[in-house]
Backbone as numpy.savetxt, mean C-alpha at the origin, in Angstrom:
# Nx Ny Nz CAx CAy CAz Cx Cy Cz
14.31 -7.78 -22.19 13.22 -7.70 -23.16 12.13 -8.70 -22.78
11.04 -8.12 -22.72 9.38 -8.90 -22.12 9.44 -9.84 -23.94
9.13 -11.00 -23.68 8.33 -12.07 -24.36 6.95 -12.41 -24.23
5.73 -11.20 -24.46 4.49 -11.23 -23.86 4.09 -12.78 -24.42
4.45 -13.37 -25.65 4.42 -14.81 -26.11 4.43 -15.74 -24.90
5.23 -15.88 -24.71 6.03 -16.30 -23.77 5.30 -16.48 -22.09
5.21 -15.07 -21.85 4.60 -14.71 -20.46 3.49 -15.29 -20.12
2.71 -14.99 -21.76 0.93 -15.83 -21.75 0.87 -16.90 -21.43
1.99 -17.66 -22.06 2.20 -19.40 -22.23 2.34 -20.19 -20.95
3.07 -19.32 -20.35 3.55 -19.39 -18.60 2.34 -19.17 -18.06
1.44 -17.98 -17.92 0.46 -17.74 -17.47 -0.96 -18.59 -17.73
-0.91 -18.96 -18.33 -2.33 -19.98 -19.23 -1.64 -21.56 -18.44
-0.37 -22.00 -18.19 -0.44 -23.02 -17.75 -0.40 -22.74 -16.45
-0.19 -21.74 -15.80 -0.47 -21.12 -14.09 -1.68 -20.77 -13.34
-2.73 -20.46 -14.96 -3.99 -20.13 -14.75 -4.40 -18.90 -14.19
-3.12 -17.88 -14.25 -3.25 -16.63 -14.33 -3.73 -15.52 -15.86
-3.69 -14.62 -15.04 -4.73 -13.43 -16.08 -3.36 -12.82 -16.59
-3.36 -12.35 -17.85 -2.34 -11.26 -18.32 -3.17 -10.29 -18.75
-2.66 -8.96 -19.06 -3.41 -7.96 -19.12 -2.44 -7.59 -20.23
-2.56 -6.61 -21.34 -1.50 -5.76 -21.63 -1.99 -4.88 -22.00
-0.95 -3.31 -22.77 -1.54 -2.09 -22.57 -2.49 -2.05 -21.55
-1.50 -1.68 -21.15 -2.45 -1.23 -19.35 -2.41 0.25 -19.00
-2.99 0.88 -18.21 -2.33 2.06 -17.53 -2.23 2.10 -15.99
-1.27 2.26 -15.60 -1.13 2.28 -13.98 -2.21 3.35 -13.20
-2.41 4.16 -13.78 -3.58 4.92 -13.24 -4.76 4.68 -13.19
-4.73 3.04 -13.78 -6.23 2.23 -13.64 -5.99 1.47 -12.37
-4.81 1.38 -11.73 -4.40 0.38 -10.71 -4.04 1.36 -9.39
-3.99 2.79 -9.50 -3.60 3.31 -8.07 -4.82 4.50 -7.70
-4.48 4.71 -6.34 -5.63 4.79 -5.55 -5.31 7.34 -6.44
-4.37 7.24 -6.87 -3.38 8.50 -7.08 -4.57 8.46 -8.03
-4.34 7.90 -9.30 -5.11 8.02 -10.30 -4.02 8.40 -11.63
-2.92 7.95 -11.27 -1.57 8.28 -12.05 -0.77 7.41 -12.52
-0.21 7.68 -13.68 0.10 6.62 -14.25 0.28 6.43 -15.50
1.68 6.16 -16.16 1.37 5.87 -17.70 1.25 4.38 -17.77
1.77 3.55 -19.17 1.46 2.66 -19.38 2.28 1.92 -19.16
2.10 0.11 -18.48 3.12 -0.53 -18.64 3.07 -1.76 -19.35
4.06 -2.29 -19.29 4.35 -4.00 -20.01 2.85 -4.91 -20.02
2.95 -5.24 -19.04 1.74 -5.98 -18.95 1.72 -5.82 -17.37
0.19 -6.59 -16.94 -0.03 -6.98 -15.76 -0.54 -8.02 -15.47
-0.22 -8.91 -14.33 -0.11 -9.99 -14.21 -1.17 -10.58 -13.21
-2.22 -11.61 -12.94 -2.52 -11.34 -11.95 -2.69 -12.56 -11.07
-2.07 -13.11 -10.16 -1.32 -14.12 -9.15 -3.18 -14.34 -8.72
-3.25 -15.75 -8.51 -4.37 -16.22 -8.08 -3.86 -17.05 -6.66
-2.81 -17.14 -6.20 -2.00 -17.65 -5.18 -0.76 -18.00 -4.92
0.18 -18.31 -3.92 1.31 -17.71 -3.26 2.20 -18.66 -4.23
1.79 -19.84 -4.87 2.61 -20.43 -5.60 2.94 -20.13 -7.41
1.50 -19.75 -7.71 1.76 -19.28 -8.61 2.98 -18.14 -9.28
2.62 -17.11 -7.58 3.49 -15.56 -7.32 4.68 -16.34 -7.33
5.00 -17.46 -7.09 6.51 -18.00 -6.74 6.98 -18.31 -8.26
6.21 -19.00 -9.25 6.86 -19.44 -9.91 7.40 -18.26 -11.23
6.15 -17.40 -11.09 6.32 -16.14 -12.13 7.38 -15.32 -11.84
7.65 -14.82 -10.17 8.92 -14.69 -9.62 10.35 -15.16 -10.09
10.06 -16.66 -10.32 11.35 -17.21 -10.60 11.50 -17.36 -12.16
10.42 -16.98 -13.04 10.56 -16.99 -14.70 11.18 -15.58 -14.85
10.75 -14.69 -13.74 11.13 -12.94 -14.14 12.83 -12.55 -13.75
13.03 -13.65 -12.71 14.65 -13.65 -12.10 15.35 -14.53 -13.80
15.03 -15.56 -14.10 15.78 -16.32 -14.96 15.59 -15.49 -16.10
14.47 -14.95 -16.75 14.90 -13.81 -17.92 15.19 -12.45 -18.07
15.83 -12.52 -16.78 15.93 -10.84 -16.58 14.78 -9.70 -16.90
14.16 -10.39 -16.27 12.82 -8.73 -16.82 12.44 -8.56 -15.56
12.34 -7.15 -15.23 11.86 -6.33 -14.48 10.64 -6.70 -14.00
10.32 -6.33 -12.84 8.88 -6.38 -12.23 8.61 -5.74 -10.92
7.45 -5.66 -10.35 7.17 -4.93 -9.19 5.86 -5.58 -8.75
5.79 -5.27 -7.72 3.94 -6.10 -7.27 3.71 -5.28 -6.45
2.21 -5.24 -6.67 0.93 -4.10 -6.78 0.03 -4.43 -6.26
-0.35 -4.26 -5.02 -2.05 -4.94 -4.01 -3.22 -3.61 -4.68
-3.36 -2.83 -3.69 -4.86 -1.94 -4.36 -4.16 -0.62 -4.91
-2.57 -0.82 -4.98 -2.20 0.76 -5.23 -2.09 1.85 -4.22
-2.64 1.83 -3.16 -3.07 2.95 -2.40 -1.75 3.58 -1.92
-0.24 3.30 -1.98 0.92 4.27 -1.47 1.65 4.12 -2.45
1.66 4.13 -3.69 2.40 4.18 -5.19 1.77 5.34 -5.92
3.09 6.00 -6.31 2.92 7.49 -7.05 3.76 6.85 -8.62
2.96 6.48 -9.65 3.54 6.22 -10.46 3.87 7.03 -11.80
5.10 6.93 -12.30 5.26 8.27 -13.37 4.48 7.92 -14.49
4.50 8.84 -15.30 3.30 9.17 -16.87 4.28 8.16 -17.59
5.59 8.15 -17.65 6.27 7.62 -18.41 5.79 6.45 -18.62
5.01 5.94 -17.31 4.89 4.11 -17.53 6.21 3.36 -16.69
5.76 2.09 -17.07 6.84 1.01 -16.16 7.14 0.35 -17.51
8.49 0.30 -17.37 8.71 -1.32 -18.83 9.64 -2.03 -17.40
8.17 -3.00 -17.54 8.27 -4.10 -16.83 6.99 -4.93 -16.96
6.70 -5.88 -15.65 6.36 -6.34 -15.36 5.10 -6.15 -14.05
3.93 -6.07 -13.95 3.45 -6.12 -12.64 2.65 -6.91 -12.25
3.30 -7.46 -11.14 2.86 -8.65 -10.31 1.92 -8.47 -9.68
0.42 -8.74 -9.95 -0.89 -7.93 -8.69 -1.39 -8.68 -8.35
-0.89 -8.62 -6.83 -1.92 -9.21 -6.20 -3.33 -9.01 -5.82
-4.21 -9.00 -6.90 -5.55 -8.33 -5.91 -6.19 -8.78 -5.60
-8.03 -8.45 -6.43 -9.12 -9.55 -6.21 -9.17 -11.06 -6.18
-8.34 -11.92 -6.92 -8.37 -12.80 -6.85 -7.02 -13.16 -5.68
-7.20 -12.60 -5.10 -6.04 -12.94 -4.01 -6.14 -12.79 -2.88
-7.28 -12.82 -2.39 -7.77 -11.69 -1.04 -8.98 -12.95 -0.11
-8.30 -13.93 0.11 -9.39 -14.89 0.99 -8.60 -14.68 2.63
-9.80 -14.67 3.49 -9.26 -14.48 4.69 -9.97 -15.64 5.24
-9.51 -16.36 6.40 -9.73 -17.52 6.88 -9.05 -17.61 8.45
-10.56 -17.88 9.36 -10.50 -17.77 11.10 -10.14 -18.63 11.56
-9.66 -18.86 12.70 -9.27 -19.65 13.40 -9.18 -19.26 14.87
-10.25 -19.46 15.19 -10.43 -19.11 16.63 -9.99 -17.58 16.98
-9.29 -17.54 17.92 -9.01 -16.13 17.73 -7.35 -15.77 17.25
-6.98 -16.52 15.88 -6.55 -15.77 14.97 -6.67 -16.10 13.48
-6.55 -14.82 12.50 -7.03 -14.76 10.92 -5.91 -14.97 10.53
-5.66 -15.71 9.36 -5.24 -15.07 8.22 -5.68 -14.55 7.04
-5.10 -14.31 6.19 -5.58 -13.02 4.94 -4.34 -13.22 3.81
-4.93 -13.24 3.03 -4.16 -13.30 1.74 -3.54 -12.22 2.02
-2.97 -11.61 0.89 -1.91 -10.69 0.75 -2.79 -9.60 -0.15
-3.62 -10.10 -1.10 -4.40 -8.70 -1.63 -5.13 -8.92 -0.90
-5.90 -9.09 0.21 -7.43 -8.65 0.61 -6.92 -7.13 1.34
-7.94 -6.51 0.99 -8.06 -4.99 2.07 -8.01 -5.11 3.18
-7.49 -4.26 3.86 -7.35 -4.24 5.36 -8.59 -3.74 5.86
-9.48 -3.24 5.18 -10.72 -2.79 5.90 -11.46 -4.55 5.97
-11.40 -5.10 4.87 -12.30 -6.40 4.62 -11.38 -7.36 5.74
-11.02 -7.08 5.96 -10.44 -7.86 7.16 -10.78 -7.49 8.44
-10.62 -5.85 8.29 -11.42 -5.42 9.60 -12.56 -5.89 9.88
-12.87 -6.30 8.72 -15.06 -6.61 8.59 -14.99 -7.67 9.14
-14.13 -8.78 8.86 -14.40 -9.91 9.15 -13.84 -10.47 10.26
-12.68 -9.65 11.19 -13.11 -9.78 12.35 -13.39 -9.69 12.99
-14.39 -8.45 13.22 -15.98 -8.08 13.24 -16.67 -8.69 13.56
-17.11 -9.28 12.73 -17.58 -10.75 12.64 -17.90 -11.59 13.34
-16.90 -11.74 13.28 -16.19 -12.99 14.13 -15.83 -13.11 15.90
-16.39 -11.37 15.86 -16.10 -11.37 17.21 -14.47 -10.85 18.15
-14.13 -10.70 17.10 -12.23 -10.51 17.00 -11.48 -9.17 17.30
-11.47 -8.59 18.13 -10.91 -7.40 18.48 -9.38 -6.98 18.53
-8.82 -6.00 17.94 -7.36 -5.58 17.97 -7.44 -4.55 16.84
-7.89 -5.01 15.49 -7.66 -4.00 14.66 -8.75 -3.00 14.39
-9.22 -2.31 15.24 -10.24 -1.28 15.02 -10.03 -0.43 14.43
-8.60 0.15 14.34 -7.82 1.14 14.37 -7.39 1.16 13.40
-7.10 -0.09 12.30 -7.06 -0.21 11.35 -7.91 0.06 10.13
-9.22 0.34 10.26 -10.47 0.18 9.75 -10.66 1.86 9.16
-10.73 1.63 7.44 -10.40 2.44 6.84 -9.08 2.81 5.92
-7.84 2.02 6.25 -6.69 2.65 5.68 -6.93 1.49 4.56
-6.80 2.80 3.22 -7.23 2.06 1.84 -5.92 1.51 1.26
-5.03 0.16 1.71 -4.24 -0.25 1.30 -5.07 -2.28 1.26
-3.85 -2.69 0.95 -4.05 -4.33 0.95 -3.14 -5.12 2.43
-3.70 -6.18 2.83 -3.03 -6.41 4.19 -0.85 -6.57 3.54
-0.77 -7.20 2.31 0.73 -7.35 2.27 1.12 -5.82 2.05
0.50 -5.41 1.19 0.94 -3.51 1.42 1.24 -3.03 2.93
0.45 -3.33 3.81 0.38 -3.24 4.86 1.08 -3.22 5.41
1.44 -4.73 5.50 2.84 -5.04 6.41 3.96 -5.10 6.39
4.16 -4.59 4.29 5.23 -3.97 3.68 5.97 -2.81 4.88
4.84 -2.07 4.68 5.32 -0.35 5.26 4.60 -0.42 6.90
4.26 -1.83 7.57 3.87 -1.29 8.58 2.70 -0.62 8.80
1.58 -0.58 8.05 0.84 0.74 8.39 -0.04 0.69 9.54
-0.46 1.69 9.85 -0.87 2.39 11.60 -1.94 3.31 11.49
-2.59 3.73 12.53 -3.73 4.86 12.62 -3.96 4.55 13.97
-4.25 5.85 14.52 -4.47 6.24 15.70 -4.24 5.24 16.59
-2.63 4.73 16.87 -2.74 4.41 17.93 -1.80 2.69 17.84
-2.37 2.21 16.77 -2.67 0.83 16.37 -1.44 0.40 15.25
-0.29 -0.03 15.58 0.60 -0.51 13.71 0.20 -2.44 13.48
0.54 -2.69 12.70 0.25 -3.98 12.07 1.16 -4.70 12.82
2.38 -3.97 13.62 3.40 -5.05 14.01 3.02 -5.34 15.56
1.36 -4.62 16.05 0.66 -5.04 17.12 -0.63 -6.10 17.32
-0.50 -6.51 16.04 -1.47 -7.65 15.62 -1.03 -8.90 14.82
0.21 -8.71 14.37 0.77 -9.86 13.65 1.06 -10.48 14.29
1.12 -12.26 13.72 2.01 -13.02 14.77 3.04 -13.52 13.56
3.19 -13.53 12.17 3.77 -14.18 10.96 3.09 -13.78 10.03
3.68 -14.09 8.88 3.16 -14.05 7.32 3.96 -15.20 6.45
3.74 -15.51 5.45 4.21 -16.29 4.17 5.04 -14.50 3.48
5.94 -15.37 2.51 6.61 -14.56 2.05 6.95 -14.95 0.63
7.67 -14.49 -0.62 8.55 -15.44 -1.64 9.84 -13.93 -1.46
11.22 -14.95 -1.19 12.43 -14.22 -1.34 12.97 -14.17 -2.20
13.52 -13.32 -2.30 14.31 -12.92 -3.82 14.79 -13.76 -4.63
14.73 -14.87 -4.00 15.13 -16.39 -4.99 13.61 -17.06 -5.62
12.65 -16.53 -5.31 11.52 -17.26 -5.82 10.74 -18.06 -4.70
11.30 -18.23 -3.63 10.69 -19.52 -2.64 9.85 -18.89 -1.11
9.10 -19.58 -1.46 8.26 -19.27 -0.33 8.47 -19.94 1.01
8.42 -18.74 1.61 9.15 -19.26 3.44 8.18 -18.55 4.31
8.24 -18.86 5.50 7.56 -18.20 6.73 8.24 -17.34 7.79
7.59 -16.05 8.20 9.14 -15.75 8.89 7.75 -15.53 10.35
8.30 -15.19 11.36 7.56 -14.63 12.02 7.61 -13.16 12.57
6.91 -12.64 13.46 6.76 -10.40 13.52 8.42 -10.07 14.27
8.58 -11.15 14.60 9.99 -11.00 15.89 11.24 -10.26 14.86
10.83 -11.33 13.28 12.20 -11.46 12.80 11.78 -10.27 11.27
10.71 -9.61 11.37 10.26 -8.47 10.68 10.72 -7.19 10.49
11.10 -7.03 11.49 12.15 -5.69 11.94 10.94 -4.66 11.62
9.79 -4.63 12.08 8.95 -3.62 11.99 8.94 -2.78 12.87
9.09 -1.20 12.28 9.35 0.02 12.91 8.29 1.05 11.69
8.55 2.75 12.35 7.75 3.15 11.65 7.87 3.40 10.08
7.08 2.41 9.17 6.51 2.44 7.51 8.01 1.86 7.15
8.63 1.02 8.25 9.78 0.14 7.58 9.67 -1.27 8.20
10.05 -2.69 6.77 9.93 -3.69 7.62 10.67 -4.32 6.71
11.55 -5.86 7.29 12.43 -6.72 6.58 12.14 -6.80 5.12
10.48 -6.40 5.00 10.45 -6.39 3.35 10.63 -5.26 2.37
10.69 -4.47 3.41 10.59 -2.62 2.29 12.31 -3.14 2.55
13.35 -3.91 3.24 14.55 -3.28 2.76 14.77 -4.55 1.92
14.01 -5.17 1.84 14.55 -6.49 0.60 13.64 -6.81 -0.59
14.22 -7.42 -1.43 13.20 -7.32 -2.67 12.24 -8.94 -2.55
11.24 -8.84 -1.50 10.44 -10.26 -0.71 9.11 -9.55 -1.22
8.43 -10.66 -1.77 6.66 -10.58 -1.42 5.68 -10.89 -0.38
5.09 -10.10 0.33 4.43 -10.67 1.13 3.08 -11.81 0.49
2.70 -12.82 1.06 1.53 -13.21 0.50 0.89 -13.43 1.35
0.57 -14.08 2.58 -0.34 -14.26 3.41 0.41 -13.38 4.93
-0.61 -13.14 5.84 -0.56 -12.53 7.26 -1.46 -13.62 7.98
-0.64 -13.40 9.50 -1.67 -13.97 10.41 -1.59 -13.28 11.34
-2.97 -13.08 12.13 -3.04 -11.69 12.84 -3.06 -12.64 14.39
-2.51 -12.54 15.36 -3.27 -13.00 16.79 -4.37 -11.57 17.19
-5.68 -11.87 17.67 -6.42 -11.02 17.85 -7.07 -11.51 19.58
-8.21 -10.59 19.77 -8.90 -10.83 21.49 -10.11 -11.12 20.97
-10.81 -11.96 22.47 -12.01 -12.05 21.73 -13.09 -10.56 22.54
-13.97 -10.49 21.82 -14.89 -9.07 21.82 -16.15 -8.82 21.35
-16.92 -8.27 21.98 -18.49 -7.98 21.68 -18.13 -7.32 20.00
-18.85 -8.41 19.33 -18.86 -7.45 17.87 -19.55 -5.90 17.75
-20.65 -5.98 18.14 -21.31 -4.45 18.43 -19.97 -3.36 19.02
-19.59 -3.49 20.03 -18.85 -2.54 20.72 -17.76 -2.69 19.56
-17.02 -3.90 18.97 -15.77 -3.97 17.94 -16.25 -2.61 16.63
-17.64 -2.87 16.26 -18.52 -2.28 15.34 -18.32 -0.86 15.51
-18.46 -0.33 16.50 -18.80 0.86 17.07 -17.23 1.82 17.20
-16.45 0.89 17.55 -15.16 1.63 17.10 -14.69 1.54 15.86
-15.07 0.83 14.88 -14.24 0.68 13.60 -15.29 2.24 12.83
-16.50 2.19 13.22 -17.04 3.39 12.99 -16.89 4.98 13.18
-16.44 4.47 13.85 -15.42 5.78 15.03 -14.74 6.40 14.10
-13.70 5.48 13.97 -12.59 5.39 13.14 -12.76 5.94 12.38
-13.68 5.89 11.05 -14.01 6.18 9.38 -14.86 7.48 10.16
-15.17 8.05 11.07 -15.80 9.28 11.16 -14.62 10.22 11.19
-13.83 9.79 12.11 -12.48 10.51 12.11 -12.01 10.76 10.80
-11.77 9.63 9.52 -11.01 10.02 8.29 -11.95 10.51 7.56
-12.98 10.20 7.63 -13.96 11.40 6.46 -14.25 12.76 6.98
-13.88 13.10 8.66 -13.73 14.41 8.95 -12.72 14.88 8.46
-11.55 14.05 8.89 -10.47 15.37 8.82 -9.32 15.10 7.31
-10.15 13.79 6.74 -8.98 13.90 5.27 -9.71 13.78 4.30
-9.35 14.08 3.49 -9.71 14.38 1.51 -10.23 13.31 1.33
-10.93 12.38 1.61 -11.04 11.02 1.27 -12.05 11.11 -0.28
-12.45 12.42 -0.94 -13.49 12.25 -2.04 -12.05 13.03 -2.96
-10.96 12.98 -2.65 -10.26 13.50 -3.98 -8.87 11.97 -3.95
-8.87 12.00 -5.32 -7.26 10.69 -5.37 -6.49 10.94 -4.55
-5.58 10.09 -3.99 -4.55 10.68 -3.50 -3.78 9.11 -2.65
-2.13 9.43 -2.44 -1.97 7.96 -2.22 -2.13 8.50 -0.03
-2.63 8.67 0.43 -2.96 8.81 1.45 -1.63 9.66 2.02
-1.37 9.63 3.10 -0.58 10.80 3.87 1.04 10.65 2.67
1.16 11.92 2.71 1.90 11.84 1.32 3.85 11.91 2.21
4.02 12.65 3.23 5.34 12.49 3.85 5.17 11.88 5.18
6.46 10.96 5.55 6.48 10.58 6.59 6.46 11.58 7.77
6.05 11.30 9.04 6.21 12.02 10.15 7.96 11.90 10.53
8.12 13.63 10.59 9.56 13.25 10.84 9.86 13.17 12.78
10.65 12.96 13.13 11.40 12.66 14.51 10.69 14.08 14.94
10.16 14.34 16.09 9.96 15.34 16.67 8.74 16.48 16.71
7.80 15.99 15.74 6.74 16.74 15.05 5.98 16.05 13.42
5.17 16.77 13.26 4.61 16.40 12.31 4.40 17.10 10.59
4.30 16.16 9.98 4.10 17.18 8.46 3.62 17.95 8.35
2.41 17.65 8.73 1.05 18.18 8.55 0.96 19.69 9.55
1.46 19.33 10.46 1.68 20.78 11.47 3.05 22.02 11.02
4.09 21.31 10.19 5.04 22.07 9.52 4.59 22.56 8.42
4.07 21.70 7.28 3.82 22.56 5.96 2.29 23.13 6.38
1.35 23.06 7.49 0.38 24.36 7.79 1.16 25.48 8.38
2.12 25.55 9.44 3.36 26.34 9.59 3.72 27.09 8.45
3.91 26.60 7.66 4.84 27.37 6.58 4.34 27.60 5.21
1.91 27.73 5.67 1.67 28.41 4.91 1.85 27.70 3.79
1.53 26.73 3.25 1.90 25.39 2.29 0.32 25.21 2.04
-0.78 25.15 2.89 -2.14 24.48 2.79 -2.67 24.83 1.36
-3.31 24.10 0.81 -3.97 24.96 -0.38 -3.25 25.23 -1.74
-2.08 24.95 -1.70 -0.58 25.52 -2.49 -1.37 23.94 -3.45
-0.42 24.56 -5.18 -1.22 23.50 -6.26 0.13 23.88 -6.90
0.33 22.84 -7.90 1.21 23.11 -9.00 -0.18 21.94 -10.30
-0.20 22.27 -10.86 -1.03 21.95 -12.08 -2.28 21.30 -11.29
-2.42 20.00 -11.52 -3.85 19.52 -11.18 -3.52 19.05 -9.53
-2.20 19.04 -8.84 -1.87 18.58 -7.20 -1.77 19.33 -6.44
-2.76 19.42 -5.71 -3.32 20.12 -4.39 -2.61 19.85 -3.12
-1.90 20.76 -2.21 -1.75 20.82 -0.88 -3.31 20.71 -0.05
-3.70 19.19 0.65 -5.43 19.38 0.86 -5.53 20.88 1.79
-6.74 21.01 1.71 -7.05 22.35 2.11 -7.61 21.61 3.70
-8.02 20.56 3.69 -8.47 19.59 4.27 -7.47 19.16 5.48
-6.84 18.57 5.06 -5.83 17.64 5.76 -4.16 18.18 4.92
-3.31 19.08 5.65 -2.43 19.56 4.92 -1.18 18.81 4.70
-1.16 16.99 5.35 -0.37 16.10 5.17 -0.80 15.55 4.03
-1.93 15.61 2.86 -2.45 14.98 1.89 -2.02 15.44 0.49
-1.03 15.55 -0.70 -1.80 15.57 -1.40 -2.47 14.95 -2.39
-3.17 15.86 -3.10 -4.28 14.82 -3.94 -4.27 15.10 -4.95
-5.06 14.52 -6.18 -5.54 14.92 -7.32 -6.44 15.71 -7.62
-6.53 17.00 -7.92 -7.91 17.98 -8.17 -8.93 17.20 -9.56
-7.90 16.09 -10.08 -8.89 15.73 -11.20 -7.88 15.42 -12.41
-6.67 16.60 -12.47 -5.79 16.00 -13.59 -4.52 16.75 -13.34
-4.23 15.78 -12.41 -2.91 16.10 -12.03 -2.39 15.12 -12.47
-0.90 15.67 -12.66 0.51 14.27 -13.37 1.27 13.82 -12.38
2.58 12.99 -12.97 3.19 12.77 -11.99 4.33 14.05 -12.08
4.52 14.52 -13.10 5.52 15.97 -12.75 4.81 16.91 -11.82
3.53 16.97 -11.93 2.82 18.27 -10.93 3.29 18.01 -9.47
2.89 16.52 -9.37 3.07 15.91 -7.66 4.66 16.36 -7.07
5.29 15.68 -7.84 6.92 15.51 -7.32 6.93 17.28 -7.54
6.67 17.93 -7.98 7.05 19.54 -8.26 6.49 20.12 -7.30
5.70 19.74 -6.67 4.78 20.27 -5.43 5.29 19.29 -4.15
5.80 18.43 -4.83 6.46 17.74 -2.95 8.11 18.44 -2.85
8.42 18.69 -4.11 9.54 19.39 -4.03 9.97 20.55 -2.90
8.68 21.40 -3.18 8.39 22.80 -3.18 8.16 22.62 -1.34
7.44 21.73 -0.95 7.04 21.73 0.20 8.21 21.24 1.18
8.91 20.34 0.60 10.40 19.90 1.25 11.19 20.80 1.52
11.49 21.77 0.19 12.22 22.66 0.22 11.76 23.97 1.48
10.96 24.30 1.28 10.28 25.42 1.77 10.12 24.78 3.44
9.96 23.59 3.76 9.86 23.06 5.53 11.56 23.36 5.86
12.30 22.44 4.87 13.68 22.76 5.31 14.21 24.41 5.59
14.03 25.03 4.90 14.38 26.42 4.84 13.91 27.06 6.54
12.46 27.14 6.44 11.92 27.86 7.64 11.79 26.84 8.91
12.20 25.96 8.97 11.94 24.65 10.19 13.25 24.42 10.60
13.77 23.70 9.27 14.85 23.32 9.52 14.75 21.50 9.68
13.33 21.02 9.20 12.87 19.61 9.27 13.19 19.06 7.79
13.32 17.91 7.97 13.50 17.20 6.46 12.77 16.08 6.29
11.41 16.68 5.57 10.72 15.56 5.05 11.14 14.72 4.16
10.28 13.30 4.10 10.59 12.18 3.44 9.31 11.86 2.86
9.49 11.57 1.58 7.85 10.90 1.07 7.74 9.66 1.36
6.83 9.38 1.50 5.78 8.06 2.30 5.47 7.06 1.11
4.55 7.63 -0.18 4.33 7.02 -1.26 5.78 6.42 -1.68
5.50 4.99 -2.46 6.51 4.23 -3.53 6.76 4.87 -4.62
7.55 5.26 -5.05 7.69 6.22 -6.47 7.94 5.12 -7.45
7.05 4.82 -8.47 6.95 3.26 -9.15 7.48 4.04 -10.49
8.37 3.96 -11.64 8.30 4.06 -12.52 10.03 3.53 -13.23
């Protein structure tokens, strides 16, 4: 049982924000979402530590939340807790040629800034609408490029509350899996080793990049970005166009017509429409393929 009393009291001497009556569909990139407990919002890695260790000692539930962008959350709501790291969490800071980055800053605003700076490696990165600890949660990648080719370490808090350092060696990063998707750890800070590079030419590919995703994906409808993993041997996106899936809707969730690894929100879709339509598409690849997709999105509820 949440003590929002309680939580505030903690939070006001931490100098964090509480939120309550919230809706998660104000917090994900889906647009889905019922209501939860409250939300919390971490202004730095110690703070995240100590709220961590008030949520372990009273048994209440929680989860942490950067921009939302791979969380499919149910209508039902969360009774819990959510830990967000966002705007106030997102300072990135150079060092010759390597950054670090909070844990909410965007991975594009990072792209920007080492840009900047002159800093070449993550071009490739530039565009994927997540947060850098989301990031390096699941690994994420684009054309070419994963996070576990630019990291050198991050800050962390482990399931005990305490903040430690690990480095990429001891990450176990593979594809959209890493030491933290199999343990219940927060990421809070990254440090990237990067090259040094003509910003113009750095410029010119990160541009590239965002021409590529506003060609070929939905980027003007919700959606938590590529919705199943690529399985061993082929791709989603080439199986459910295979099997005649493109375009396919169950209430307001669209198979993109666009990009047929996407889907999205037409505007008012739920979370029963989504899962009823990823159902449908699992089912229907297995049958005529013989492939077994996996969803990509966090199913938060």
């Amino acid at each position: 049982m949440i003590n929002i009393s309680d939580l505030t009291e903690l939070c006001i001497k931490l100098g964090c924000k509480v939120h309550t009556a919230c809706y998660l569909k104000d917090y994900t990139t889906f647009k889905i979402g019922g209501r939860c407990s409250a939300i919390v919002d971490a202004a730095s890695a110690e703070d995240a530590a100590e709220l961590v260790k008030y949520f372990r000692a009273n048994n209440i539930k929680y989860t942490v939340l950067g921009r939302g962008s791979n969380i499919l959350a149910s209508d039902e709501g969360y009774n819990g807790v959510i830990l967000h790291l966002g705007g106030d969490f997102s300072k990135v800071d150079v060092y010759g040629t390597k950054l670090t980055a909070q844990s909410g800053a965007s991975l594009s605003a990072v792209c920007v800034k080492a840009q900047q700076n002159g800093l070449s490696g993550m071009e490739n990165l530039y565009g994927i609408p997540g947060s850098v600890g989301g990031g390096l949660f699941m690994n994420a990648g684009a054309y070419g490029t994963e996070m576990k080719d630019v990291v050198v370490s991050a800050e962390y808090i482990d399931e005990n509350g305490v903040l430690k350092v690990i480095s990429v060696d001891e990450m176990m990063l593979s594809y959209r899996r890493s030491i933290f998707s199999e343990r219940n750890c927060i990421v809070t800070s990254v440090t990237f080793a990067l090259t040094e590079g003509d910003p113009n030419s750095i410029k010119e590919s990160m541009n590239e990049c965002m021409r590529k995703r506003t060609s070929k994906q939905p980027l003007e409808y919700p959606s938590a970005g590529s919705t199943f993993k690529r399985p061993e041997g082929s791709y989603a996106s080439l199986l459910i166009e295979k099997c005649g899936l493109k375009g396919q809707s169950v209430g307001g969730a669209q198979i993109s017509e666009k990009h047929s690894g996407f889907v999205i929100n037409t505007g008012n879709a739920t979370f029963a429409d989504v899962m009823e339509l990823c159902e449908k598409v699992k089912n229907t690849v297995m049958e005529k393929t013989g492939y077994s997709l996996e969803l990509e999105p966090i199913i938060l509820k």
